[in-house]
Coordinates of C-alpha atoms in Angstrom, one line a residue:
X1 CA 34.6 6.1 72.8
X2 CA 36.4 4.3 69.9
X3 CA 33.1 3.6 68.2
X4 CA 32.3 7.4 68.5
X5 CA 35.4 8.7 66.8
X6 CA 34.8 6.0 64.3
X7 CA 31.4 7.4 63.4
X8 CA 32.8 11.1 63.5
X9 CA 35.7 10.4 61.2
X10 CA 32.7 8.6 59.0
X11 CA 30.4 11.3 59.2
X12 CA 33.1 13.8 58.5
X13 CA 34.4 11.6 55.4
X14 CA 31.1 11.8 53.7
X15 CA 30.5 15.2 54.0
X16 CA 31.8 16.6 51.3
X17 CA 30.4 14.2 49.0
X18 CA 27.0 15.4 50.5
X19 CA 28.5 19.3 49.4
X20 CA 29.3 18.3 46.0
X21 CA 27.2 20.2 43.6
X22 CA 27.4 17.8 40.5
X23 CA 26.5 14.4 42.0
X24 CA 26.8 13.0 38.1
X25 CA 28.3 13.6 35.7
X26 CA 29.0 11.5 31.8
X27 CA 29.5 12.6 28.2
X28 CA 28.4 10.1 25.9
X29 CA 30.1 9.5 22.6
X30 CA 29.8 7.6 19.4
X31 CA 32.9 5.4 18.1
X32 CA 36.3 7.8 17.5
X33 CA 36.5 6.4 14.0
X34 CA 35.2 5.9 11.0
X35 CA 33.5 9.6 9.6
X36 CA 34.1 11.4 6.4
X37 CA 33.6 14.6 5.3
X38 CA 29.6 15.8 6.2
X39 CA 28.9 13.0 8.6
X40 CA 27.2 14.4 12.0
X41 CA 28.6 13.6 15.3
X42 CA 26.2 13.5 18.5
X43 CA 27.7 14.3 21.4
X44 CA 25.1 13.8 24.8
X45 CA 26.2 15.1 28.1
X46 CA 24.5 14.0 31.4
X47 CA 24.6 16.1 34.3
X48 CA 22.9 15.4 38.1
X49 CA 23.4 18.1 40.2
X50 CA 21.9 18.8 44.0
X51 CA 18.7 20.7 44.7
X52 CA 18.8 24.1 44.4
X53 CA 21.3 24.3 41.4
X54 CA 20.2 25.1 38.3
X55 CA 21.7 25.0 34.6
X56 CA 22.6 28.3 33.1
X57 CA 21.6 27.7 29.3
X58 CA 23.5 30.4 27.9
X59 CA 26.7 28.7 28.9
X60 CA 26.4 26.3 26.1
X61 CA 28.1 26.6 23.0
X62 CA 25.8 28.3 20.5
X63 CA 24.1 26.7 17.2
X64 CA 26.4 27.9 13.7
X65 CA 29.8 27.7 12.5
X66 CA 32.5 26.7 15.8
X67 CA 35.4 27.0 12.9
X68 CA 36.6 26.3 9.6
X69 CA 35.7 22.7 9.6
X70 CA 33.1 22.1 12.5
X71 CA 29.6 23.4 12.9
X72 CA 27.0 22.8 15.7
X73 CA 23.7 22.1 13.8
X74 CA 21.4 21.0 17.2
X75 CA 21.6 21.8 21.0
X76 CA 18.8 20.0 23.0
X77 CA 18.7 20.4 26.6
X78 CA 16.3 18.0 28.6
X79 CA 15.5 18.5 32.4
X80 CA 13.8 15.8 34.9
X81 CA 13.8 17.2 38.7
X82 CA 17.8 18.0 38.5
X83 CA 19.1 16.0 35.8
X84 CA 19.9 17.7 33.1
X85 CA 20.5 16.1 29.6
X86 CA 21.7 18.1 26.9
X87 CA 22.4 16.6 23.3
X88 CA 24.3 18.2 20.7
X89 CA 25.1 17.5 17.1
X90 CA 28.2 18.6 15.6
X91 CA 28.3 17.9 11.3
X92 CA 32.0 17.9 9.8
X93 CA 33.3 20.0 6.8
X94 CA 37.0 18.6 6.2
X95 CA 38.2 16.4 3.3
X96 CA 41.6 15.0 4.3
X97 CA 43.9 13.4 2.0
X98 CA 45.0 10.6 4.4
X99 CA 43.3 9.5 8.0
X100 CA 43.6 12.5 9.9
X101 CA 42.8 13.1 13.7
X102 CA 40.3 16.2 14.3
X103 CA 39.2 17.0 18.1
X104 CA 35.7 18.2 19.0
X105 CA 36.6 21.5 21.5
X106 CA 35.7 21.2 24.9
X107 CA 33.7 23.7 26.7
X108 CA 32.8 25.1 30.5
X109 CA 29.1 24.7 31.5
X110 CA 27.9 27.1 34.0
X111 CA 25.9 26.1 37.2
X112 CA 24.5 28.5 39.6
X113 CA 23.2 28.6 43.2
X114 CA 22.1 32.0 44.0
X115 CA 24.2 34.6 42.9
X116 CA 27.4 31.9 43.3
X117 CA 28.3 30.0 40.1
X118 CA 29.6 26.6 39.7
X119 CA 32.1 25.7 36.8
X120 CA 31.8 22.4 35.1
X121 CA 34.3 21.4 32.2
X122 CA 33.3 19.3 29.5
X123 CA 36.4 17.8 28.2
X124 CA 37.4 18.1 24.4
X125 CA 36.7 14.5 22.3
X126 CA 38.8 13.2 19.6
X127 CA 37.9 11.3 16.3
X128 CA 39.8 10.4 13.2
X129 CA 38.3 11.6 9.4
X130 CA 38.8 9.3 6.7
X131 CA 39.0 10.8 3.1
X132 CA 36.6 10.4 0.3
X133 CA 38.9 9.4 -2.2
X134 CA 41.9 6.5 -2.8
X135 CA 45.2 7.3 -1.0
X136 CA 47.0 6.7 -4.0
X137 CA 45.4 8.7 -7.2
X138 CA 45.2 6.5 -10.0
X139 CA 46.6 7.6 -13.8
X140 CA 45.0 7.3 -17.4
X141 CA 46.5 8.3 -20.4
X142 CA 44.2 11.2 -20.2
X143 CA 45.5 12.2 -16.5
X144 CA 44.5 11.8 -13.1
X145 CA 40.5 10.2 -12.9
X146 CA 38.0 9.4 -10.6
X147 CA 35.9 6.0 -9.8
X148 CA 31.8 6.7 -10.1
X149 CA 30.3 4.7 -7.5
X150 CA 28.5 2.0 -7.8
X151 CA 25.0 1.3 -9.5
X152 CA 22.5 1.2 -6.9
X153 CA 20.6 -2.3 -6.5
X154 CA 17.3 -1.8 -7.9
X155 CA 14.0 -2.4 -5.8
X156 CA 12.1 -6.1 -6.7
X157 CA 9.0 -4.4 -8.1
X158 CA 6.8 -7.8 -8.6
X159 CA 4.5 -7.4 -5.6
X160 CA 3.6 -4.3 -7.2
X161 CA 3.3 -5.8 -10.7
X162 CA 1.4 -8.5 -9.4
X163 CA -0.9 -6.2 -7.4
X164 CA -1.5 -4.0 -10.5
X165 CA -2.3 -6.7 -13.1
X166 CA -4.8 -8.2 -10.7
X167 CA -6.6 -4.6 -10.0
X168 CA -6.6 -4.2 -13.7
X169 CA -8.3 -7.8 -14.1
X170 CA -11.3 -7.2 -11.6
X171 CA -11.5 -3.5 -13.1
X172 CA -12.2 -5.0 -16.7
X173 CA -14.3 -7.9 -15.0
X174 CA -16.5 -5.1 -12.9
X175 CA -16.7 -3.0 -16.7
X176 CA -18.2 -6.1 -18.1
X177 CA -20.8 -7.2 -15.7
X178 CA -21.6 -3.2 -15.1
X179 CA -21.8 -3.2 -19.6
X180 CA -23.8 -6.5 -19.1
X181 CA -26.4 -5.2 -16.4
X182 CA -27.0 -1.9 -18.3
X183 CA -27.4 -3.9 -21.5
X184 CA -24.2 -2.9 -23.4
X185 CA -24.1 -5.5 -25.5
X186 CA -27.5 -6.7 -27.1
X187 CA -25.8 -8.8 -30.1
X188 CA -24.0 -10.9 -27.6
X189 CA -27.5 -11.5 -25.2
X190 CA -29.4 -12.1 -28.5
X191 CA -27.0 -15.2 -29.2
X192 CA -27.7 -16.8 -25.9
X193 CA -31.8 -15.7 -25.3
X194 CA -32.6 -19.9 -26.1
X195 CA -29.7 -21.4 -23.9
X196 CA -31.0 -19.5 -21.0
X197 CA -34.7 -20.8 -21.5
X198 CA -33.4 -24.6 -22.4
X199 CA -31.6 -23.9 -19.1
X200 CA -34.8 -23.3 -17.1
X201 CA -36.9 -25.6 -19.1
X202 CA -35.0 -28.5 -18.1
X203 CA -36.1 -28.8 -14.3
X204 CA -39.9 -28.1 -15.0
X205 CA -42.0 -31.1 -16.0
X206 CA -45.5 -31.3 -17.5
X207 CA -47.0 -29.8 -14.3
X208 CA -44.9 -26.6 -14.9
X209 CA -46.4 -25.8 -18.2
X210 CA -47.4 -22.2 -17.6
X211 CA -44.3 -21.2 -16.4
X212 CA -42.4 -23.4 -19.2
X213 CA -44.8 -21.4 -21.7
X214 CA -44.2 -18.5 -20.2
X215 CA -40.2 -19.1 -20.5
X216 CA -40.5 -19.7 -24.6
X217 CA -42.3 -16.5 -24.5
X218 CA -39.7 -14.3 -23.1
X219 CA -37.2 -15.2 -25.4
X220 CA -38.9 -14.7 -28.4
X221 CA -40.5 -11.6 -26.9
X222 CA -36.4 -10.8 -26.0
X223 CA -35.3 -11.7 -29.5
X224 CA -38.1 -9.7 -31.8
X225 CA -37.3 -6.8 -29.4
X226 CA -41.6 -6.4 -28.4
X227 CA -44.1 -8.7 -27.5
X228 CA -44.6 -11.3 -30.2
X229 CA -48.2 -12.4 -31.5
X230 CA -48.7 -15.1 -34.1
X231 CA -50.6 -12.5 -36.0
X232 CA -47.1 -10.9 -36.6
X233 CA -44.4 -13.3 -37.0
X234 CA -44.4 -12.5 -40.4
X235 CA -42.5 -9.0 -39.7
X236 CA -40.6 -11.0 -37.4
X237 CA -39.2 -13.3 -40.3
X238 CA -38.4 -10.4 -42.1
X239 CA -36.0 -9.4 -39.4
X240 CA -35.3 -13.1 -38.6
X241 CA -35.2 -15.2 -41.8
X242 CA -33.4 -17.8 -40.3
X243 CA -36.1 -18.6 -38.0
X244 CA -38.8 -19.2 -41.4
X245 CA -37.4 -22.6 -41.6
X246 CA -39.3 -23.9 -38.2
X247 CA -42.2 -21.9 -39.0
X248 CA -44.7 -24.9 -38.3
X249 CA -43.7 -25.4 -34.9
X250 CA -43.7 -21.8 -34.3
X251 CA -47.2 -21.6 -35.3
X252 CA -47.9 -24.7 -33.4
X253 CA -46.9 -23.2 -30.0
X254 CA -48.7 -19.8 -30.5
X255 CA -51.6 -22.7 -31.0
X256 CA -51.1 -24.8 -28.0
X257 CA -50.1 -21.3 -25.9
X258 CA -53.4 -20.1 -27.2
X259 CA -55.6 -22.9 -26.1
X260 CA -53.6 -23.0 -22.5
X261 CA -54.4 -19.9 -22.0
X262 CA -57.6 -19.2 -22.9
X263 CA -59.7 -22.6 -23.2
X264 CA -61.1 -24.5 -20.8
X265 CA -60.5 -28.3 -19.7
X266 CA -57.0 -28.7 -21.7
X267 CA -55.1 -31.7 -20.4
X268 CA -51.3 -31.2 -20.6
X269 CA -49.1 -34.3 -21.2
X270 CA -45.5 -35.1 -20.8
X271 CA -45.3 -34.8 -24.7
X272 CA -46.5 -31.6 -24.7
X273 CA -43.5 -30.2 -23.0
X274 CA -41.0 -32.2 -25.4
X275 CA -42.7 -30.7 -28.2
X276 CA -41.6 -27.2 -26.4
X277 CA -38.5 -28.3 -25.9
X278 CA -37.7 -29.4 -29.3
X279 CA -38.4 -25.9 -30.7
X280 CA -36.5 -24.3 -27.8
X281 CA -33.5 -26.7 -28.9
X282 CA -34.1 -25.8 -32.5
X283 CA -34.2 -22.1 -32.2
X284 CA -31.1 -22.3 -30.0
X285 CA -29.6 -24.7 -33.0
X286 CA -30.1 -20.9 -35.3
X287 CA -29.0 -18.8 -32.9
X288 CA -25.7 -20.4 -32.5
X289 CA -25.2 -20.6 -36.3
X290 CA -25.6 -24.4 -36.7
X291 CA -28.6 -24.9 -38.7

């Protein structure tokens, strides 16, 4: 029997917890301290309320100007089964001379079940406003003055510095090679026509004499500008003068090309090919200015 009136009295205890339409309820507040004039204030209030009561919107204060001072620039409200969350922001118009304490008003929120409405008060919050300028005003000769603030820091640029001298570098490098393919600068590949060949004459050897004939060839072809005959190297020293003084070892290789070319039975020796080497070293000698 004792047990039974225990559970009653238990029962009876928690029932009006169980009858309690708010189940939850918070307002969440930044620090009380610490603004000045324009800063904005959020203000978020949490409310958990039974099933089958439901948040009236338009009990909430509405977006605009609350008073002199005080406007309410946001009202969110966020619902999840029957928790509400509703955030405001307040922004702050007042510019007091010394520390001042300002109070955020507090306002009812409606609930409703049916046609019966529930009352809920949101307490009013308050926060001090510092002011924007010294406490005491400083004097000049000239009268009362204001500090400027400070400079701002300037950003470290020198990634970007960095970054834009080395796209400049491969843009000029890309220009040159793109002027060099499309032949943009034929004085420049005229002075190097004979270091290319003595490049490629180097690793051929008697056996290679075609294609080491063939190399000469090019680059006098590449330096007269058209295919040149021995029949015409006489217009080519008028354009070339400097290349009159190896004129007998020109003639001798349109000789020994001739005869490779076109006879029968020619042995090629090792001093052959040094003989085409020589004149490839000499004409490189008068291209690059030193004889």
């Amino acid at each position: 029997m004792r047990i039974a009136l225990i559970l009653i009295f238990s029962l009876l205890g928690c029932s009006g917890s169980i009858d309690e339409p708010v189940s939850y309820f918070n307002v969440e507040t930044p620090r009380p301290f610490g603004y000045v004039n324009g800063d904005e204030i959020p203000q978020r209030i949490v409310i958990e309320t039974r099933s089958g009561i439901s948040l009236q919107p338009g009990s909430l204060p509405a977006k605009g100007q609350i008073n002199r001072w005080l406007n309410l620039n946001q009202v969110t409200v966020k619902q999840s089964g029957q928790r509400y969350q509703i955030d405001l922001l307040y922004q702050v118009f007042y510019a007091p001379l010394e520390v001042k304490s300002l109070t955020l008003p507090g306002f009812t929120v409606q609930l409703s079940q049916g046609e019966k409405s529930i009352s809920q008060n949101v307490p009013a919050w308050t926060f001090t406003l510092s002011p924007l300028r010294e406490l005491v005003v400083r004097q000049s000769e000239q009268g009362e003055y204001m500090r400027p603030d400070s400079q701002p820091p300037l950003l470290a640029n020198t990634q970007a510095l960095y970054g834009l001298a080395a796209s400049l570098s491969v843009a000029v490098l890309i220009a040159v090679y793109l002027g060099y393919l499309y032949g943009c600068y034929p004085n420049m590949l005229r002075r190097t026509v004979f270091k290319r060949a003595l490049r490629k004459l180097a690793g051929l050897s008697e056996a290679d004499m075609e294609q080491a004939l063939t190399v000469v060839h090019h680059a006098l072809n590449s330096l007269n500008g058209q295919p040149l005959f021995a029949n015409r190297l006489s217009d080519f020293y008028r354009r070339n003068p400097q290349y009159l003084q190896i004129n007998a070892k020109l003639a001798w290789f349109f000789t020994y090309s001739n005869r490779y070319f076109f006879s029968d039975g020619m042995i090629v020796v090792a001093q052959d090919l040094q003989q085409l080497k020589d004149l490839c070293e000499q004409c490189r000698k008068i291209e690059r200015g030193s004889r």
